[in-house]
XYZ file of C-alpha atoms in Angstrom:
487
model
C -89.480 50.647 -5.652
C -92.473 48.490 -5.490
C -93.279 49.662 -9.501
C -89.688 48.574 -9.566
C -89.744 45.356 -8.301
C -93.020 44.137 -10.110
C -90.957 44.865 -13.801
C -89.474 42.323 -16.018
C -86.221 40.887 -15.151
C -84.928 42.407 -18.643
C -86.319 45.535 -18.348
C -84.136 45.437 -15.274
C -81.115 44.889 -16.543
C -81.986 46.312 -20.718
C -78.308 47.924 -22.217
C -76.909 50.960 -20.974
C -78.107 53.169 -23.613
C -81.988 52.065 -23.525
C -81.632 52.495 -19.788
C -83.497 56.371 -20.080
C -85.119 56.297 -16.020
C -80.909 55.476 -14.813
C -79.998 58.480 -13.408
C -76.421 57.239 -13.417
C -76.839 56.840 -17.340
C -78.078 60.641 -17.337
C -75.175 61.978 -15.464
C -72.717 60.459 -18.105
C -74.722 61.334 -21.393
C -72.609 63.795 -23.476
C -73.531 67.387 -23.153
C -76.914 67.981 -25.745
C -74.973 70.873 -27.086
C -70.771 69.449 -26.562
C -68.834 71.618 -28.795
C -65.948 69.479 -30.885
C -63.486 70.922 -28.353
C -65.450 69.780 -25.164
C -66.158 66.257 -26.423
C -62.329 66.299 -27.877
C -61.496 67.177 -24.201
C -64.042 64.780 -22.323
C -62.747 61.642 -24.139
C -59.162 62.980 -23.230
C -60.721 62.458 -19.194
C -61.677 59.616 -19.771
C -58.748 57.847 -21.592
C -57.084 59.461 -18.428
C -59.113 58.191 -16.116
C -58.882 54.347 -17.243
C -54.643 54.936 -17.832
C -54.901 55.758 -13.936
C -56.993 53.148 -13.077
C -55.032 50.459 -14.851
C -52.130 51.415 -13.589
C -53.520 51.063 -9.919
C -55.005 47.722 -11.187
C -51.182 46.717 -11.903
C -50.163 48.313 -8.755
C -52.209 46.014 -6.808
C -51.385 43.317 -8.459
C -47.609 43.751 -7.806
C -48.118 44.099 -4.051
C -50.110 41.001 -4.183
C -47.113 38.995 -5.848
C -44.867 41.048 -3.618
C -46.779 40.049 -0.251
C -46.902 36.458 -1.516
C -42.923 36.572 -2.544
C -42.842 37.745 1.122
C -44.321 35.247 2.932
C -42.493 32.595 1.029
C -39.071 34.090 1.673
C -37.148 32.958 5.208
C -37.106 35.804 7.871
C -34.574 35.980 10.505
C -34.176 38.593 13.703
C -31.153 38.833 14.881
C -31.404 39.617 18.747
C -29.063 40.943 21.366
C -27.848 43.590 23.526
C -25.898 46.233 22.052
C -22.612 45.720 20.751
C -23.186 41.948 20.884
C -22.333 41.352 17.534
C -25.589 41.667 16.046
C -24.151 43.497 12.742
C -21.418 42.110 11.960
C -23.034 38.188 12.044
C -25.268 40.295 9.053
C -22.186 40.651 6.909
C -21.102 37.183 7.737
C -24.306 36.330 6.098
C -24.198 38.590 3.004
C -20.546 37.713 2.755
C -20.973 33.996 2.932
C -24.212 33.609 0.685
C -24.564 36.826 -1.408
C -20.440 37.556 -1.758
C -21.326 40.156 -4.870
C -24.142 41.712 -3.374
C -21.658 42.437 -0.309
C -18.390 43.454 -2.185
C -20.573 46.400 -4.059
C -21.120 48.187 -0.966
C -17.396 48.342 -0.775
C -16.370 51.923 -1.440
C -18.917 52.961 1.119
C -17.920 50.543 3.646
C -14.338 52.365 3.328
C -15.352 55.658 4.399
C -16.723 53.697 7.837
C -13.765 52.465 8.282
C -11.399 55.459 7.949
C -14.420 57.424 9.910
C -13.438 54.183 12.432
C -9.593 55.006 12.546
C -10.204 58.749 13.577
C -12.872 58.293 15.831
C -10.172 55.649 17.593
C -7.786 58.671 17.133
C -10.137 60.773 18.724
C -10.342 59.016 21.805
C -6.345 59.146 21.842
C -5.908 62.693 21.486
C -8.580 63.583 24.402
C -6.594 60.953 26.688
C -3.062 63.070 25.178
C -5.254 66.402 25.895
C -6.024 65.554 29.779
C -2.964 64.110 29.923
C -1.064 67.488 29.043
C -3.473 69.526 31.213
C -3.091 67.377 34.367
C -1.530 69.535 37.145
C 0.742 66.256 38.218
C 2.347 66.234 35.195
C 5.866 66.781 35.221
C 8.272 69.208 34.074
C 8.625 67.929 29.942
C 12.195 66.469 29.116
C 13.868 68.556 26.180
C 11.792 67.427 23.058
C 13.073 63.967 21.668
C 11.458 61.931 18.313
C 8.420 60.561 19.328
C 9.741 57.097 17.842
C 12.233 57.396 20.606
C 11.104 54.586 23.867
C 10.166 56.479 26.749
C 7.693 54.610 28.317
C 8.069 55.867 31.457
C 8.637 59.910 30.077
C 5.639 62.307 30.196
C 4.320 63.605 26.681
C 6.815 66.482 25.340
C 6.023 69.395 22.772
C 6.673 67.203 20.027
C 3.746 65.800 21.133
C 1.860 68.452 21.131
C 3.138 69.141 17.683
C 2.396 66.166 16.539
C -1.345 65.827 18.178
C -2.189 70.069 16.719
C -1.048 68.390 13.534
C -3.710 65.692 13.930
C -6.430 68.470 14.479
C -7.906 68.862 11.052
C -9.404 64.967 11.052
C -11.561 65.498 13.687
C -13.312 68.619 11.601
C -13.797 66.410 8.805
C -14.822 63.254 10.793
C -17.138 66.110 12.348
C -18.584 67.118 9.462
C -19.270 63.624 7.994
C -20.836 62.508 10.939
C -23.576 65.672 10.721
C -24.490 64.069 7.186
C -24.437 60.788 7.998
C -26.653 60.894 11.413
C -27.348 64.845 11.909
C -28.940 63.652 15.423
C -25.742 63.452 16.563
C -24.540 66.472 15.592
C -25.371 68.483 18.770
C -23.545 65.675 20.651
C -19.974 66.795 19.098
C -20.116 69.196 21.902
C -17.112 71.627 23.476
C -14.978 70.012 26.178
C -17.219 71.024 29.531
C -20.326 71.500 27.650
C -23.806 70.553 29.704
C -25.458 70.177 25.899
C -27.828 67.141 26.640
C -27.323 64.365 23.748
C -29.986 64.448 21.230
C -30.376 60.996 21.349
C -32.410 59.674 24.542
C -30.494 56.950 26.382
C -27.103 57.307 24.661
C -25.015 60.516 26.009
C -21.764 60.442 24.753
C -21.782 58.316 21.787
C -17.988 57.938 20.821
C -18.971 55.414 17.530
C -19.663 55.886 13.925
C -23.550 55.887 14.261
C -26.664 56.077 11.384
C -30.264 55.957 11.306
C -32.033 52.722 10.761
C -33.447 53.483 7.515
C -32.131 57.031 6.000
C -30.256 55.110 3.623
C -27.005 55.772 4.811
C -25.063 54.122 1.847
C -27.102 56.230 -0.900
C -25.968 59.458 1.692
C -22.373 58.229 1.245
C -22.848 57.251 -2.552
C -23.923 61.360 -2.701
C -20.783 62.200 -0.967
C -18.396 60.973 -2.877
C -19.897 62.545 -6.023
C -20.426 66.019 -3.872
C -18.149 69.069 -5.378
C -18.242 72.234 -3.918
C -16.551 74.522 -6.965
C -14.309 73.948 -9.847
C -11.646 71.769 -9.117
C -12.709 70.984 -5.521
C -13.290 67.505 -4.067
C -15.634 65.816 -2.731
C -15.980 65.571 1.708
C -14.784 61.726 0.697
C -11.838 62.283 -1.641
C -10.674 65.004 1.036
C -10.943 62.906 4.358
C -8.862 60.186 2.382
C -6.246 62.653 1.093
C -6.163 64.484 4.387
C -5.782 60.901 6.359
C -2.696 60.129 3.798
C -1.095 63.122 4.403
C -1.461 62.765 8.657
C -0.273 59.081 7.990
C 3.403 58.856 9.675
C 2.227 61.150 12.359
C -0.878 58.339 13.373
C 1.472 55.650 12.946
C 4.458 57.484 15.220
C 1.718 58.632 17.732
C 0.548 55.038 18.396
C 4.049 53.378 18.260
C 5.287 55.783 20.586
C 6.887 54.537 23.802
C 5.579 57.423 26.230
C 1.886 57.313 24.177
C 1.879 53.427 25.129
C 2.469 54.257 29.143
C 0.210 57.010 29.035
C -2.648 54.709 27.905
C -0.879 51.574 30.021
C -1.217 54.018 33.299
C -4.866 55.202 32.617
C -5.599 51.730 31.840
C -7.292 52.231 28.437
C -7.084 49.463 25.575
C -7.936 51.393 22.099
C -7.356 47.631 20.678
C -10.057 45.952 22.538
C -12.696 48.324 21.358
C -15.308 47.325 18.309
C -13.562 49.117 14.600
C -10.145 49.466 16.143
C -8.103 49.956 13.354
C -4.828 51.714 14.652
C -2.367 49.084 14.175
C -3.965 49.062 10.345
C -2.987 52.886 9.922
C -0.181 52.681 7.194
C -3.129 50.995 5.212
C -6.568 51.983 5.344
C -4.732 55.985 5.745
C -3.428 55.317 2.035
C -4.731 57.156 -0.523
C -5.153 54.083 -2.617
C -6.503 51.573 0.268
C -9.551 49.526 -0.986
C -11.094 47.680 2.293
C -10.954 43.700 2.452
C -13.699 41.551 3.204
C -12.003 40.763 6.915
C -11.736 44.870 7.326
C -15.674 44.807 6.188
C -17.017 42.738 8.916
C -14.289 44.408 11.559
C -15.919 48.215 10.586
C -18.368 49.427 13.816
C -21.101 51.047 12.263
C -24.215 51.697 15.137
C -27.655 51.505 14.263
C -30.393 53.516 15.808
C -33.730 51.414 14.884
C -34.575 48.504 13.444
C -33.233 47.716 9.988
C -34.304 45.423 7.187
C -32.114 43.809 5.134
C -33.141 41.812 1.808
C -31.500 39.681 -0.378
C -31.021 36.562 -2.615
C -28.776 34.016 -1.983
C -26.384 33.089 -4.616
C -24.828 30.283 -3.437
C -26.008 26.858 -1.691
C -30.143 27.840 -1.623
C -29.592 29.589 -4.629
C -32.082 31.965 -5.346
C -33.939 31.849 -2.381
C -35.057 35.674 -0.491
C -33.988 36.375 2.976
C -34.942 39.171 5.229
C -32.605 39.894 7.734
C -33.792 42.365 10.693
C -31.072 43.956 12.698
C -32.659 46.099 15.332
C -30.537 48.212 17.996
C -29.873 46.686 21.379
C -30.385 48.923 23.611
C -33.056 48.933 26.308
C -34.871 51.332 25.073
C -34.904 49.801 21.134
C -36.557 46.568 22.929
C -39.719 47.608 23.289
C -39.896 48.529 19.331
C -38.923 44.273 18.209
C -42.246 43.015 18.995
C -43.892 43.681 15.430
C -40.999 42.099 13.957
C -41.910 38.684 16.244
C -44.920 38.241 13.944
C -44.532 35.490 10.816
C -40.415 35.055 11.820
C -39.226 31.963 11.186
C -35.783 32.105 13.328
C -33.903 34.304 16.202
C -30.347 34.324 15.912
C -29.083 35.422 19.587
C -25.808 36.678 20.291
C -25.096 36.498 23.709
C -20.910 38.365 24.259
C -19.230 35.676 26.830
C -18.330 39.214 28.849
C -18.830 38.000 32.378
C -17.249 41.098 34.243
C -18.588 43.709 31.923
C -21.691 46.096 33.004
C -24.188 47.409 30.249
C -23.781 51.073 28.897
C -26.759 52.096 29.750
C -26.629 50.942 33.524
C -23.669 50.534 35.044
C -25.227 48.159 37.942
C -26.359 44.993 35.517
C -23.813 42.865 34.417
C -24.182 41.906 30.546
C -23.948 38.436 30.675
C -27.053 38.346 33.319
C -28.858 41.008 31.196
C -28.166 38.820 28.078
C -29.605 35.730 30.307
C -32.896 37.598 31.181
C -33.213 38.639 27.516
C -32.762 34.921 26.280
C -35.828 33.706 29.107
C -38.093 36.520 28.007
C -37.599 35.351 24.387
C -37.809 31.505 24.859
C -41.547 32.162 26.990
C -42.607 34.687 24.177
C -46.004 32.881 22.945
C -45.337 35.102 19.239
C -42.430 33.047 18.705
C -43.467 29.360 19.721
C -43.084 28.805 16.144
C -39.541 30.323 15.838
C -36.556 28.547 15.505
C -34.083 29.849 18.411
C -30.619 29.860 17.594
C -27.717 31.248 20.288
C -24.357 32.486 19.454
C -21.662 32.672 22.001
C -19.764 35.311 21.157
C -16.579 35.493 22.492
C -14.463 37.830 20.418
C -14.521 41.517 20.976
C -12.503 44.226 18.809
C -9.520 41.986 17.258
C -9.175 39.714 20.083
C -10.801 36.304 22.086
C -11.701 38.576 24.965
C -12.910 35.539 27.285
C -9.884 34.208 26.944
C -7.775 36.727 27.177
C -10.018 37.649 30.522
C -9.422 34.498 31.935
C -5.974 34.733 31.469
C -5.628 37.590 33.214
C -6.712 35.956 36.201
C -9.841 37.197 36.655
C -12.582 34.874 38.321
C -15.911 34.234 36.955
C -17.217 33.829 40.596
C -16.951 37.218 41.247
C -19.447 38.073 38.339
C -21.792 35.490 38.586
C -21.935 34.130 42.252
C -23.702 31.135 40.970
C -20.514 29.997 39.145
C -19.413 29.077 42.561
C -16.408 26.771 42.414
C -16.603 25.473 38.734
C -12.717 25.670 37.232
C -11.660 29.010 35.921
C -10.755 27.828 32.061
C -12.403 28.573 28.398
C -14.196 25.160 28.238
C -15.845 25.118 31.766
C -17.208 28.664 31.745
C -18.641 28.036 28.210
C -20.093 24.573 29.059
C -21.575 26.011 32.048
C -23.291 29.029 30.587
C -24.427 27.286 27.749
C -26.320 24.540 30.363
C -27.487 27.899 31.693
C -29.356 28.962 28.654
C -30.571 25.331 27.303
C -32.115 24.826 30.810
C -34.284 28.301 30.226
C -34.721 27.084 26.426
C -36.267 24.286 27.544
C -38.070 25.513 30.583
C -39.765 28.428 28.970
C -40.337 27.464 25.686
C -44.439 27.013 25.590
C -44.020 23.759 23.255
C -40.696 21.648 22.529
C -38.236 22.421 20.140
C -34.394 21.581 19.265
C -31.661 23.890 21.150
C -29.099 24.870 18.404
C -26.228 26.760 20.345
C -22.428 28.067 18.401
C -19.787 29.505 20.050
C -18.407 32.190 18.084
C -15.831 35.247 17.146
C -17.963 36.842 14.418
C -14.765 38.824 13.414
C -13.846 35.327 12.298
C -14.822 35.211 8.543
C -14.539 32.019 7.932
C -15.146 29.831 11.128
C -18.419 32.073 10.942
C -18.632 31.049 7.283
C -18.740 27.460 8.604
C -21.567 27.666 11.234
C -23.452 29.943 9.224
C -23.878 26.706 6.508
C -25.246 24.596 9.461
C -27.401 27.338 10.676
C -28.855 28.275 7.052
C -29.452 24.427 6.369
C -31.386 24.048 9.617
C -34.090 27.723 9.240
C -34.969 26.135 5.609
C -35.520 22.720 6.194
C -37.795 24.926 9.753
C -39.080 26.851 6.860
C -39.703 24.071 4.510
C -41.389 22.181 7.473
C -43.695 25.160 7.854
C -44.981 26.206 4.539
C -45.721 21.736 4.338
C -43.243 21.486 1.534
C -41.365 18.699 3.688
């Protein structure tokens, strides 16, 4: 080294091929005795060798413009307990501000939705089936049309008939639901069976359900091209020409008199539930039904996980990216939204207006208190001082305005929520006070100042959504302008 050292600068740093003491220069001399073939073959390596590094050069330099695209583009989280409305506020985006990107996803949006009709079916049939097995049932009447009103009659053999008919669309709901989540496939158990559900925290799941990221729509898109022999049809083409076929039997079994006091008695409303779409039967069962936007954002589809949505927006910000995380509700999905908290420039919470409902998971905590503690644990978050907090009321459940419908019934916030106390009993009371509730903890918790944007909502409501959602956009990119210093 010190021989080294005392040398020339030059002789340092002479060309490559005068460099004879670089043992690095050794190593890559040709071969004294390289055959044509070997050197034909070494230069081959080598041409290889810079292809593959050039291409990881270009590789690099795509994630570099696609990490830089990414922290330009707006990034939302939409927040909330399950079933809140979480997903279908996403399609009121992509159906407000990237209509084209939304309406290709159509066809496999209407397999959801006819998987939605039977799995509302479903939940019929069982209530028929322990009906007809109940030991207090009477003696049937001689069988009569099902059409026929007898509210007050006990289900006959045509019923029976009629329900054995019905069978067949629960195999292939069955089967579709193994390819679209096979998780769930162990938890289409036998009546009486002690099979634990393979999902932790959600026993029972009665919904059409998917995987955050397995890329359910390319599973679907594989479906519908899926033939089994000559001539056969795809698991798609069948469950829609089996559904047209069982069409007038849904329709009579729903519009039947004794049905309706069956479910009236056991005090079960099919039309209050999320993708109810029953009293749509002589429709989306046709063989040539092709879902509407409105029957888009309606469709319950459940997602396990968190799931990222991108797109552009082609109208107002035109051309601007958006990524959209919906992530699953459930207490034990919370845990897994921190790393999305990081570099988010807004929260969109939905927060259901379902005073006297209890949580799935635990029958003891009201929603509307669980939603409460959810909102204070966000607005303290130190992660997302910097996030624009937006809440959504959401007061629509299934087809309906289920706080006022609630309220109409009679039923007394009080009860719920003790701190109500004696405030009036009406629509525009209970919302006023519940939305002082969650500014005061928006502006108690939040570790600097920042503007309270609250909506009240029925995200089943395409277009009055459409209306807030051009407020809401306007006010995350003039937050996101603010904070990249363009404005």
């Amino acid at each position: 080294m010190a021989s080294l050292a005392r040398r020339p600068f030059h002789a340092n740093h002479a060309p490559f091929e005068d460099r004879q003491d670089d043992p690095l220069a050794k190593v890559l001399l040709p071969p004294p005795n390289e055959s044509p073939e070997q050197r034909a073959f070494r230069e081959h390596q080598q041409r290889e060798a810079t292809r593959v590094s050039v291409e990881i050069d270009e590789l690099l330099q795509e994630d570099r413009k696609a990490y830089e695209r990414r922290k330009k583009a707006v990034k939302v989280l939409l927040l909330g307990q399950a079933e809140s409305g979480k997903s279908t506020t996403l399609k009121n985006f992509q159906l407000a501000f990237s209509p084209a990107h939304f309406r290709n996803e159509r066809l496999a949006w209407r397999t959801i939705i006819q998987l939605n009709l039977i799995r509302s079916l479903k939940t019929l049939l069982e209530i028929m089936q322990d009906e007809m097995a109940s030991p207090t049932e009477a003696p049937p009447p001689p069988p009569q049309p099902i059409t026929q009103p007898q509210s007050a009659a006990p289900l006959t053999d045509v019923h029976r008939g009629a329900r054995k008919r019905l069978l067949p669309l629960l195999l292939i709901e069955a089967e579709l639901t193994r390819k679209l989540f096979p998780e769930l496939a162990a938890s289409a158990s036998p009546p009486g069976s002690a099979a634990p559900s393979p999902v932790p925290g959600m026993p029972g799941v009665k919904e059409v359900c998917v995987r955050a990221g397995n890329g359910w729509k390319e599973v679907l898109a594989a479906l519908q091209k899926e033939k089994r022999g000559k001539g056969a049809t795809s698991p798609t083409e069948e469950l829609t020409a089996v559904l047209d076929a069982c069409r007038e039997d849904i329709v009579s079994m729903w519009e039947d008199q004794a049905v309706k006091g069956m479910l009236r008695r056991r005090n079960v409303r099919l039309q209050d539930m999320p993708g109810f779409f029953l009293n749509d039967t002589n429709r989306v069962a046709s063989a040539s039904y092709e879902p509407t936007d409105d029957d888009i954002v309606r469709a319950r589809l459940r997602t396990f996980g968190v799931e990222e949505h991108r797109f552009t927006m082609e109208s107002g910000a035109s051309g601007s990216e958006w990524y959209i995380y919906d992530v699953g509700g459930s207490r034990s999905m919370r845990p897994h939204w921190i790393p999305y908290f990081d570099d988010v420039q807004a929260i969109i919470f939905l927060a259901p207006l379902a005073f006297n409902l209890m949580l799935e998971e635990d029958s003891k905590v009201n929603r509307l208190e669980d939603s409460i503690t959810l909102w204070r644990e966000i607005c303290k978050n130190p992660l997302l001082e910097g996030a624009t907090l937006i809440l959504f009321f959401n007061k629509a459940s299934g087809a309906m305005d289920i706080l006022q419908a609630t309220l109409a019934n009679g039923v007394k916030v009080q009860k719920f929520v003790t701190s109500y106390e004696n405030h009036p009993n009406d629509v525009t009371s209970v919302v006023k006070y519940f939305r002082d509730k969650f500014k005061g903890y928006h502006k108690r918790f939040s570790p600097k100042p920042r503007p309270f944007y609250c909506h009240e909502t029925s995200v089943i409501d395409t277009r009055a959504t459409a209306v807030i959602l051009v407020g809401v956009r306007e006010g995350i990119l003039r937050a996101h302008l603010q904070s990249v210093n363009v404005i």
